[in-house]
Tab-separated table of C-alpha atoms in Angstrom:
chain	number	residue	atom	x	y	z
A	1	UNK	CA	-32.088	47.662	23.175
A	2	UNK	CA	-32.207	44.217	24.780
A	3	UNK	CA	-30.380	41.087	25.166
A	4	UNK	CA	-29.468	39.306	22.195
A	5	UNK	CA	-31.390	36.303	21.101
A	6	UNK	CA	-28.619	33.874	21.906
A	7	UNK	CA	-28.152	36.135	24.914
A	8	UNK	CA	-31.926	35.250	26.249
A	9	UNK	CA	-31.614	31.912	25.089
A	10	UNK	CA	-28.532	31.109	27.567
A	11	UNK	CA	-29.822	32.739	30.355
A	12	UNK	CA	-32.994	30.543	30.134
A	13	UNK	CA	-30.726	27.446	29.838
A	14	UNK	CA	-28.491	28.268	32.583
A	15	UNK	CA	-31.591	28.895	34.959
A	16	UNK	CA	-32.785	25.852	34.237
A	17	UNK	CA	-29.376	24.155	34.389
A	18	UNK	CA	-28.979	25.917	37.791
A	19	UNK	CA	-32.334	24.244	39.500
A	20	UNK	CA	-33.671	27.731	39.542
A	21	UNK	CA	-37.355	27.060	40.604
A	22	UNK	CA	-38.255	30.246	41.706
A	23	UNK	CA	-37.996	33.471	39.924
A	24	UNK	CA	-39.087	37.527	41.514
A	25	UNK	CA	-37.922	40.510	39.758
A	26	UNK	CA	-38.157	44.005	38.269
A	27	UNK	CA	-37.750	43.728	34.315
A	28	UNK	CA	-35.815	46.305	32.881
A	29	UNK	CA	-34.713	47.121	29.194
A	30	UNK	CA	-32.008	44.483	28.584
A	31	UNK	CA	-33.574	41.221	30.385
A	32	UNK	CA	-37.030	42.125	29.349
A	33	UNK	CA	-37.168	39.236	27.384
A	34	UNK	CA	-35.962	36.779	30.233
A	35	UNK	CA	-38.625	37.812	32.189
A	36	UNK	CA	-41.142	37.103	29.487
A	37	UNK	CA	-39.207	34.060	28.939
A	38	UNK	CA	-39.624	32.728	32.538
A	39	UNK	CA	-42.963	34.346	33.068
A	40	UNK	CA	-44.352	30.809	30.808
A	41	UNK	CA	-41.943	28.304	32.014
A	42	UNK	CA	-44.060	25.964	33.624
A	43	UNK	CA	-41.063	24.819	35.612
A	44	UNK	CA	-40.633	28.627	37.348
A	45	UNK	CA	-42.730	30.331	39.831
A	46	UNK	CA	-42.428	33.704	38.419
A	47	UNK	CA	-43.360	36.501	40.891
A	48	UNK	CA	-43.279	40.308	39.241
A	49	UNK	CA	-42.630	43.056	41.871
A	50	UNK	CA	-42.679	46.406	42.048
A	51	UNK	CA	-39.167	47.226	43.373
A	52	UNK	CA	-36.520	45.015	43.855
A	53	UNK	CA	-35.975	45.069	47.682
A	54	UNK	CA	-39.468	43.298	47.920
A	55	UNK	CA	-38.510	40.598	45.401
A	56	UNK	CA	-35.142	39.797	47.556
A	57	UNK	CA	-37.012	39.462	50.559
A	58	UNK	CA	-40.216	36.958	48.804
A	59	UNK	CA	-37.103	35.437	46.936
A	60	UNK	CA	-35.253	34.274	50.720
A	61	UNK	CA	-38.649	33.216	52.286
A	62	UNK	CA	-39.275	30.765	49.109
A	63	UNK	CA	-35.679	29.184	50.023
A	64	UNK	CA	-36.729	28.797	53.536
A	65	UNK	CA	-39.412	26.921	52.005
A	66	UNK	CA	-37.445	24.839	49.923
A	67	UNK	CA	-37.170	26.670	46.433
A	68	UNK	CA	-34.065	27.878	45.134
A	69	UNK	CA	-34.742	31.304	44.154
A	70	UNK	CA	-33.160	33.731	41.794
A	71	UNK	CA	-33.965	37.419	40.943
A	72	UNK	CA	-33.330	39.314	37.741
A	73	UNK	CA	-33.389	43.038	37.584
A	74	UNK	CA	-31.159	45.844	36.328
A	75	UNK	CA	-28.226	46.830	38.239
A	76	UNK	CA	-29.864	49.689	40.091
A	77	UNK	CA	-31.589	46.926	41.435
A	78	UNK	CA	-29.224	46.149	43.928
A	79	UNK	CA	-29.161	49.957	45.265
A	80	UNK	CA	-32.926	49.163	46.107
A	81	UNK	CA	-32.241	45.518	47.204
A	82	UNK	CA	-29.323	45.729	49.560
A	83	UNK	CA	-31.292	46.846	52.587
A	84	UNK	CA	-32.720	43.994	52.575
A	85	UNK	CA	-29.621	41.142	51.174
A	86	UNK	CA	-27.796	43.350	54.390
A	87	UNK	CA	-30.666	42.502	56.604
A	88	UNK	CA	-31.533	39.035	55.709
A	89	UNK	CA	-28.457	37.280	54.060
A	90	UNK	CA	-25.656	39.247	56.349
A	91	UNK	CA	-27.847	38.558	59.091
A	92	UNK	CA	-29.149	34.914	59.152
A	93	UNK	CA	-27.298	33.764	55.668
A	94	UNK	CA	-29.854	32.777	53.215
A	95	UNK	CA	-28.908	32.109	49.742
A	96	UNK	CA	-30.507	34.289	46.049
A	97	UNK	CA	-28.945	34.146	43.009
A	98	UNK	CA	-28.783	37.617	41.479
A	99	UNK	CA	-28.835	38.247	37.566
A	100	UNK	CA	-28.118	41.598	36.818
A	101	UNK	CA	-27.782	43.835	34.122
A	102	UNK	CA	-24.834	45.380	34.026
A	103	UNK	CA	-25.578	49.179	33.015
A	104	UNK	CA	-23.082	51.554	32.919
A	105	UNK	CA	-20.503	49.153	31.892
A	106	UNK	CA	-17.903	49.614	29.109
A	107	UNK	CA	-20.030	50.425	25.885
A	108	UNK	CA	-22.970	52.085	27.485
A	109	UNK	CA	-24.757	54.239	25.539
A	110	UNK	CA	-27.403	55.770	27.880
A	111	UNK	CA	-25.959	58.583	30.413
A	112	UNK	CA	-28.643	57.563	33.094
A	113	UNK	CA	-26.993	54.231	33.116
A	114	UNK	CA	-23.481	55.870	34.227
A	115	UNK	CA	-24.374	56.219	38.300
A	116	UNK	CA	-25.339	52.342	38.360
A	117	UNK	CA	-21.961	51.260	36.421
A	118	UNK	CA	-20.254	53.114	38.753
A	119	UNK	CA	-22.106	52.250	42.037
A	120	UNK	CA	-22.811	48.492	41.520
A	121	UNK	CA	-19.257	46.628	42.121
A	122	UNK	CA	-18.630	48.432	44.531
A	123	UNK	CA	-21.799	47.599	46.530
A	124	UNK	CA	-21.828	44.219	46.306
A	125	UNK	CA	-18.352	44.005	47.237
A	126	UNK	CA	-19.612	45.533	50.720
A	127	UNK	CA	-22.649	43.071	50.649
A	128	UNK	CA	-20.271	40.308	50.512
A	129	UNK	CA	-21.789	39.196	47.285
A	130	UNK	CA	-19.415	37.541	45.198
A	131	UNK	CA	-20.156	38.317	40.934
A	132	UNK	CA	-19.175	37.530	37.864
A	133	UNK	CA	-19.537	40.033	35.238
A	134	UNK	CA	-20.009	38.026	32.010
A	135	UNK	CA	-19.589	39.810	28.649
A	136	UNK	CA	-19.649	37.013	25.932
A	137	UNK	CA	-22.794	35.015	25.382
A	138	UNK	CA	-20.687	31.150	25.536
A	139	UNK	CA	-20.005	32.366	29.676
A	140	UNK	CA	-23.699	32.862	30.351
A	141	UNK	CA	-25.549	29.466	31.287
A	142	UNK	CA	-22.132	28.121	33.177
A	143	UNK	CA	-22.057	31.533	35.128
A	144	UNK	CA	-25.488	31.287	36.340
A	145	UNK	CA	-24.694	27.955	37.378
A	146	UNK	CA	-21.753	28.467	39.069
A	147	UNK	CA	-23.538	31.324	40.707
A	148	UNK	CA	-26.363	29.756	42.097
A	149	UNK	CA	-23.881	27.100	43.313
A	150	UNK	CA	-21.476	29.275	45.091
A	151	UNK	CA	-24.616	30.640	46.727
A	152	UNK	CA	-25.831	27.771	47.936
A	153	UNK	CA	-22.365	26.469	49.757
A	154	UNK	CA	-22.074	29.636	51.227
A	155	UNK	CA	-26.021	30.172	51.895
A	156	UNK	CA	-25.218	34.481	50.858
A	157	UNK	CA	-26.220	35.489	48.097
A	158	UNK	CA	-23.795	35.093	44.575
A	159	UNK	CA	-24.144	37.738	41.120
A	160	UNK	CA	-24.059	37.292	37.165
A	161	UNK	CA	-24.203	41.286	36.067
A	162	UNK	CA	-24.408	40.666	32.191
A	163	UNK	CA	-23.126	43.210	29.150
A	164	UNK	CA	-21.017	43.266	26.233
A	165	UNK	CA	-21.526	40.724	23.346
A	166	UNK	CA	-25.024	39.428	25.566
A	167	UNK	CA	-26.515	42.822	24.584
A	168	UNK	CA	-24.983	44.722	22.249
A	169	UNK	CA	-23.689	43.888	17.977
A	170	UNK	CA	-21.852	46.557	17.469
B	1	UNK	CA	-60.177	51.349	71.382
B	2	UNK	CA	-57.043	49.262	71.633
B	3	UNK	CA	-56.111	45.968	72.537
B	4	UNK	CA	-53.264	44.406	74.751
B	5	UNK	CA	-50.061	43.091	72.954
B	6	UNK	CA	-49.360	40.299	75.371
B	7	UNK	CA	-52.927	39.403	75.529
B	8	UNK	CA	-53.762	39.446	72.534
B	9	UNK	CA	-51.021	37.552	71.265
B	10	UNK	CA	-51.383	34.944	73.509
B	11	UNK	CA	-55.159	34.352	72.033
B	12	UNK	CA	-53.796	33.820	68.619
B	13	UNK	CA	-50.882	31.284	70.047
B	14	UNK	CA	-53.963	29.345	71.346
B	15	UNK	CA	-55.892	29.044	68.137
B	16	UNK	CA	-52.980	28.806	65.690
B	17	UNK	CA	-53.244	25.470	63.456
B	18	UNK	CA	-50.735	23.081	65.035
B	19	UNK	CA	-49.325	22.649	61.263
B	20	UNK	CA	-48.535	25.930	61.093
B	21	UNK	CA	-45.305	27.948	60.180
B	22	UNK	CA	-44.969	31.298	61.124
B	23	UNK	CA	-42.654	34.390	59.914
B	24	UNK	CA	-42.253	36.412	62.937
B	25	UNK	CA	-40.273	39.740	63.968
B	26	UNK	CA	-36.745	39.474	64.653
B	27	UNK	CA	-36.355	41.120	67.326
B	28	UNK	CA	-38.613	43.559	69.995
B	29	UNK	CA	-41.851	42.898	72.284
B	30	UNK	CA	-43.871	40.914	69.755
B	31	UNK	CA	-40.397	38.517	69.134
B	32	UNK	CA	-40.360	38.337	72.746
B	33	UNK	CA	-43.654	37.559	73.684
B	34	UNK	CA	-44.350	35.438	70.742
B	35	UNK	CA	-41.936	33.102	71.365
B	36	UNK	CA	-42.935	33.385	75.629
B	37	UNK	CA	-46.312	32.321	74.682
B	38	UNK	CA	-45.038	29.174	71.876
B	39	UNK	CA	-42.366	28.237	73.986
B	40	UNK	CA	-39.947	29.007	70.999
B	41	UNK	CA	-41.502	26.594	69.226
B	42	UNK	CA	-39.502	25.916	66.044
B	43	UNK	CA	-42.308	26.496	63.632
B	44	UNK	CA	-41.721	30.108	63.707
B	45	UNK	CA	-39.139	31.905	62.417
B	46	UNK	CA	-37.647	34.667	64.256
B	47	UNK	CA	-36.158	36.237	60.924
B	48	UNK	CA	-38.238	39.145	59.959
B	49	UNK	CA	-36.745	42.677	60.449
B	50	UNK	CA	-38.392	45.958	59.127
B	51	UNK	CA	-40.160	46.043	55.778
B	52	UNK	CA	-39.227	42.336	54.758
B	53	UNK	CA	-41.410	40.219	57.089
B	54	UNK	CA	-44.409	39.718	54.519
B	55	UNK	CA	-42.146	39.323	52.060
B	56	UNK	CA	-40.840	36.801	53.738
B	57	UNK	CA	-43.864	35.088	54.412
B	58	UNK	CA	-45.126	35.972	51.107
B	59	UNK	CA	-42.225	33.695	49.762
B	60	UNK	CA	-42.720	30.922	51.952
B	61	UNK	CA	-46.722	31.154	51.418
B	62	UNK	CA	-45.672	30.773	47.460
B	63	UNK	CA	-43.146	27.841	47.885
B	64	UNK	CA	-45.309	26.060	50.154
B	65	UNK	CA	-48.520	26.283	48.855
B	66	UNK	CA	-50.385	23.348	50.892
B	67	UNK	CA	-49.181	24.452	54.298
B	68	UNK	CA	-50.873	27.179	56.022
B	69	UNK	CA	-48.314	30.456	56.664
B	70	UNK	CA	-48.775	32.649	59.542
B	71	UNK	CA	-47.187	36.335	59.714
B	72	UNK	CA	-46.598	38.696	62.324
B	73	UNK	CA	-45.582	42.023	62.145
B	74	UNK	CA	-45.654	45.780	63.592
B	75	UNK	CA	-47.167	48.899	61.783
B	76	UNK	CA	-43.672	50.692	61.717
B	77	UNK	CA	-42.375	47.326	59.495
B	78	UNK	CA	-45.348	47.667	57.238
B	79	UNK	CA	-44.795	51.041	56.611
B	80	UNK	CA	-41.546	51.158	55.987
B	81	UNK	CA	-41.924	48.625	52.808
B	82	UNK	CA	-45.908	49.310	51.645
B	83	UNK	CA	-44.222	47.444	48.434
B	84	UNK	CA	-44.697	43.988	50.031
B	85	UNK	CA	-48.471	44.813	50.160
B	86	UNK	CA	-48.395	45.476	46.312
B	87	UNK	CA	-46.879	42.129	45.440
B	88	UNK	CA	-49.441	39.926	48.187
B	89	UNK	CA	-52.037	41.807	46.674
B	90	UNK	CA	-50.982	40.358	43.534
B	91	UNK	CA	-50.397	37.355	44.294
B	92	UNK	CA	-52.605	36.483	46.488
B	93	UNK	CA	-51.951	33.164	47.836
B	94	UNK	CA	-54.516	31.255	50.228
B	95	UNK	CA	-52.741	30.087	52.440
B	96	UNK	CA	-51.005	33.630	54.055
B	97	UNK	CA	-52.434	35.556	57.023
B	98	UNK	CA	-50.763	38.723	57.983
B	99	UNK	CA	-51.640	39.609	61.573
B	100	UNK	CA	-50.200	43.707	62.068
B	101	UNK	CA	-49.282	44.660	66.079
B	102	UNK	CA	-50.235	48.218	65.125
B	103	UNK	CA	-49.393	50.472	67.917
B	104	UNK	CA	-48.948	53.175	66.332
B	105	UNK	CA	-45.540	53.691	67.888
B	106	UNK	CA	-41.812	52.801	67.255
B	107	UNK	CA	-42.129	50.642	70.207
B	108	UNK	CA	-38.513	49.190	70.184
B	109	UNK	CA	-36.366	52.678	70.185
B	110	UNK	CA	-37.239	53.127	73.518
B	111	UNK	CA	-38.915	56.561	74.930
B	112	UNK	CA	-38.193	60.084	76.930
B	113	UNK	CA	-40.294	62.181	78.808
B	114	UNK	CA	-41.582	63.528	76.059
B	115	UNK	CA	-43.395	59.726	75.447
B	116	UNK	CA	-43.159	57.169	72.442
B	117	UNK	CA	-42.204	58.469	68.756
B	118	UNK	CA	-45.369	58.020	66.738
B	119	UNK	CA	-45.631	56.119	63.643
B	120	UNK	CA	-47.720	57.369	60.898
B	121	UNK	CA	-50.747	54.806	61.947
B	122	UNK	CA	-50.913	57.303	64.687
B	123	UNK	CA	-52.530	59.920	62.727
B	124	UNK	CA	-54.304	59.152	59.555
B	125	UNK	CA	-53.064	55.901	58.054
B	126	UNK	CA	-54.675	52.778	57.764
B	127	UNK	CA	-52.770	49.957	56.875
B	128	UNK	CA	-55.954	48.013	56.475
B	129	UNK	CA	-57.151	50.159	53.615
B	130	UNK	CA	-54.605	50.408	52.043
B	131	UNK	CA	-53.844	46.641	51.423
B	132	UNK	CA	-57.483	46.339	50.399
B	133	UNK	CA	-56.389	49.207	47.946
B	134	UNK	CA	-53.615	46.962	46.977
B	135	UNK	CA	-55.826	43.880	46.304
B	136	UNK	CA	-55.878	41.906	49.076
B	137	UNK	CA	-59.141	39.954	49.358
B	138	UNK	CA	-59.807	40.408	52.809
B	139	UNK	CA	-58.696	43.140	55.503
B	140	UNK	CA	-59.770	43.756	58.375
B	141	UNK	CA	-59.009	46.725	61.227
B	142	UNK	CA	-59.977	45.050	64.445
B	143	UNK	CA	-59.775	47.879	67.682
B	144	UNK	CA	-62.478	45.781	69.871
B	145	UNK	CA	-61.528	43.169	72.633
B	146	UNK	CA	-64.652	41.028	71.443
B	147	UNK	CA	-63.841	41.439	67.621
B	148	UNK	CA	-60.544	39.476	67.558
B	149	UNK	CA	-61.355	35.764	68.806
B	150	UNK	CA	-63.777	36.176	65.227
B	151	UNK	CA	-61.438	37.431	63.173
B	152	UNK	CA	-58.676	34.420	63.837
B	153	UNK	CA	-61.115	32.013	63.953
B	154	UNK	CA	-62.136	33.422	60.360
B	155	UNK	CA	-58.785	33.732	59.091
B	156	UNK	CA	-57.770	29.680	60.121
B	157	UNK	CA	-61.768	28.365	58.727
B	158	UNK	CA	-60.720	29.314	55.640
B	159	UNK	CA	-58.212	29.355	52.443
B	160	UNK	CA	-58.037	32.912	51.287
B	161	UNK	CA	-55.547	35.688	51.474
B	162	UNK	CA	-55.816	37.957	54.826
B	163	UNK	CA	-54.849	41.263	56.319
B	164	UNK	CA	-55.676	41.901	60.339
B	165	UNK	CA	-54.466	44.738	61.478
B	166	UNK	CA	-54.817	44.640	65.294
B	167	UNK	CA	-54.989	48.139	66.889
B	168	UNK	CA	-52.873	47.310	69.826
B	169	UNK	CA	-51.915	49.947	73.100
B	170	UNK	CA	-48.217	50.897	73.401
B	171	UNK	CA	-46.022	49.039	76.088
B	172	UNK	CA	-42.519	47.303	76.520
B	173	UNK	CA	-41.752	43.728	76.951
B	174	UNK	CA	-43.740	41.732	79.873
B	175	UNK	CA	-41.125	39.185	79.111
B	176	UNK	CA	-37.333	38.475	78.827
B	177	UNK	CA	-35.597	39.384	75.512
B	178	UNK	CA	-34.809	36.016	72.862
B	179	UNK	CA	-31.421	34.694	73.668
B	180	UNK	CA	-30.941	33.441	70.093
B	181	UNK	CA	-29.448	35.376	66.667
B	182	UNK	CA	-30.901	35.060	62.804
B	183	UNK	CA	-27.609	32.320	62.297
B	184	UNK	CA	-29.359	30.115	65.172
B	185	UNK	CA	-33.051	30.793	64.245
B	186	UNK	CA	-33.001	30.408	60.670
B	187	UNK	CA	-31.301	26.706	61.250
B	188	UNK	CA	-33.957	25.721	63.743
B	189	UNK	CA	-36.517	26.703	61.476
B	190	UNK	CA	-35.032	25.452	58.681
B	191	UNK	CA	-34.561	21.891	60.212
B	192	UNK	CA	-38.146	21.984	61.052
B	193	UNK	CA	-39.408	22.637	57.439
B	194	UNK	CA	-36.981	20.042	56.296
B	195	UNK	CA	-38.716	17.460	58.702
B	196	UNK	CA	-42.218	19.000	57.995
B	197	UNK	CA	-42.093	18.581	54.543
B	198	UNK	CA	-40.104	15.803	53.790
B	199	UNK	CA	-37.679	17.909	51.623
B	200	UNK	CA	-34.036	19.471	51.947
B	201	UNK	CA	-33.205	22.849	51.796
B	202	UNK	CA	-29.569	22.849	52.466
B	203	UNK	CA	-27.249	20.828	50.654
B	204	UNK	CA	-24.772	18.328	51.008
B	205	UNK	CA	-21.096	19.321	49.316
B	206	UNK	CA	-21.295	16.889	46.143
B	207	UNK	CA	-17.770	15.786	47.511
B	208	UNK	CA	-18.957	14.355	50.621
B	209	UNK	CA	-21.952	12.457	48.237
B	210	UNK	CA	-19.007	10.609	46.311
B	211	UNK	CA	-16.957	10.119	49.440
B	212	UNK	CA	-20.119	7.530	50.423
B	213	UNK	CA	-20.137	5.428	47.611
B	214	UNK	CA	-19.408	1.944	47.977
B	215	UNK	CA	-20.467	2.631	51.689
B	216	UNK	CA	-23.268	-0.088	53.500
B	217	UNK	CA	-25.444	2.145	55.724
């Protein structure tokens, strides 16, 4: 199971819309495709790590050198990351767009994707991270954008967690 | 054999490219003394805490590919995120040199009678290994006085992708503790990138762009 066609397709556009120069992440089952996606836009630095914490902290030095970063994992992601969004963004306020996949939401189907339904909001509530959980493919592009933009006025980071309709056909 | 933090720190200020940016420590003895021997110089940035300071300077290595990048960080910070290692490993880039204060001690925390609390570089880790395990094209352990003038040199005659781990004795602070916070350093160094390179990294509200139209100067 991964995103839907249309699904990938408006998450490219509205990282491109967004100025999004500058992508690190973890793929995961649902935005594997983005990440193959990005990985050969020439217009992307695409950096591939190994856990997620790593990619927030390479995505906030590339905006200190002038990129505006994003980074795309799954929602456990942010378990992993937030030692280091509470570190560097609560700390010195540095703006990363996050695109997440929302697992665990409404419709899940896999019971190891329960704990990170139930654990993300939460979390980046007390990160400070404002979200928007989009669950119909038209929302997708203008989310990221608004996203990234909201991030930027308030240099802290700013969340799409994507499900519903962008994944699933049911 | 070890070296001395202050000291040796103070070699590397000399001999740092004057284009340089550095991603320092946040906060502790190398902060301190960094900044003592730079003069707080705003081409570092104070903003690395444990386990994100290469990453940090692995991100600003990648977005600034041209300009030379300059970390420095302790062996507890390394350890605690070995991850970062993976990913410059991978990547790779030029332009990054990762100096480690490896003291094999949590230096900051403070100590009892009972002395320092080890890290693991102490016993039988070394960090130097195993970023050359992770890919990174050149490491180096230096523990000798007479080794580390070489190794810097090295590291600034050339464009490739370094790890020097500095085996460094335990001490506290020979100088007084930063004044500033990550809100204060971030903008200093930001300003100074934005001058440096010609570019902006923070905004202007759209709303204040359309309140200038029609303006002269």
């Amino acid at each position: 199971m991964a995103m839907t066609a249309a699904a990938l397709d408006a998450a490219h556009d509205g990282l491109r819309a967004a100025g999004i120069d500058f992508v690190s992440g973890l793929p995961d089952g649902w935005q594997r495709p983005l990440h193959e996606r990005v990985e050969f836009d020439d217009d992307i630095r695409y950096v591939p790590v190994c856990n997620e914490g790593v990619g927030f902290s390479i995505c906030a030095g590339a905006w200190l050198g002038g990129k505006k970063p994003a980074l795309i994992m799954e929602n456990s992601g942010i378990r992993v990351a937030s030692e280091y969004i509470a570190r560097i963004s609560l700390g010195t306020g540095v703006p990363v767009t996050l695109l997440c996949s929302y697992r665990g939401d409404v419709g899940e189907t896999e019971h190891w994707g329960i704990p990170h339904g139930i654990v993300a909001e939460p979390l980046l509530q007390a990160l400070r991270v404002k979200y928007l959980i989009v669950r119909h493919v038209e929302d997708l592009a203008k989310s990221i954008v608004r996203a990234k933009r909201i991030a930027e006025a308030q240099l802290h980071p700013a969340a799409v967690l994507v499900s519903g309709d962008c994944v699933w056909e049911d | 054999m070890a070296l001395d933090r202050y000291e040796w720190l103070g070699r590397l200020a000399g001999r740092i490219p004057e284009d340089a940016l550095v991603m320092s420590t946040y906060i502790g003895a190398v902060s301190f003394e960094w900044a003592h021997h730079t003069e707080e110089h705003h081409r570092s940035a104070h903003l690395g805490q444990m386990g994100d300071v290469i990453g940090l300077a692995l991100g600003l290595a990648l977005a600034l590919p041209h300009r030379r990048i300059v970390c420095l960080d302790g062996d507890g910070s390394v350890l605690m995120e070995l991850g970062q290692l993976v990913a410059m490993g991978e990547q790779q880039p030029g332009n990054l040199v990762v100096f480690v204060v490896d003291n094999g001690v949590y230096e900051s925390i403070g100590w009892s009678s009972q002395g320092r609390r080890p890290t693991a570089t102490a016993g039988q880790v070394d960090l130097a290994a195993i970023a050359a395990g992770c890919g990174v094209p050149y490491t180096v352990d230096v523990t000798a006085e007479d080794e580390l003038d070489a190794e810097i040199d090295l590291a600034f005659s050339r464009n490739v992708c370094s790890f020097v781990n500095v085996r460094t004795l335990p001490g506290h602070s020979h100088v007084r503790p930063r004044r500033t916070d990550g809100i204060e350093d971030k903008y200093r160094f930001v300003r100074y990138v934005e001058r440096l390179e010609g570019i902006w990294i923070t905004g202007v509200p759209p709303q204040d762009i359309a309140l200038m139209k029609g303006k002269k100067h």
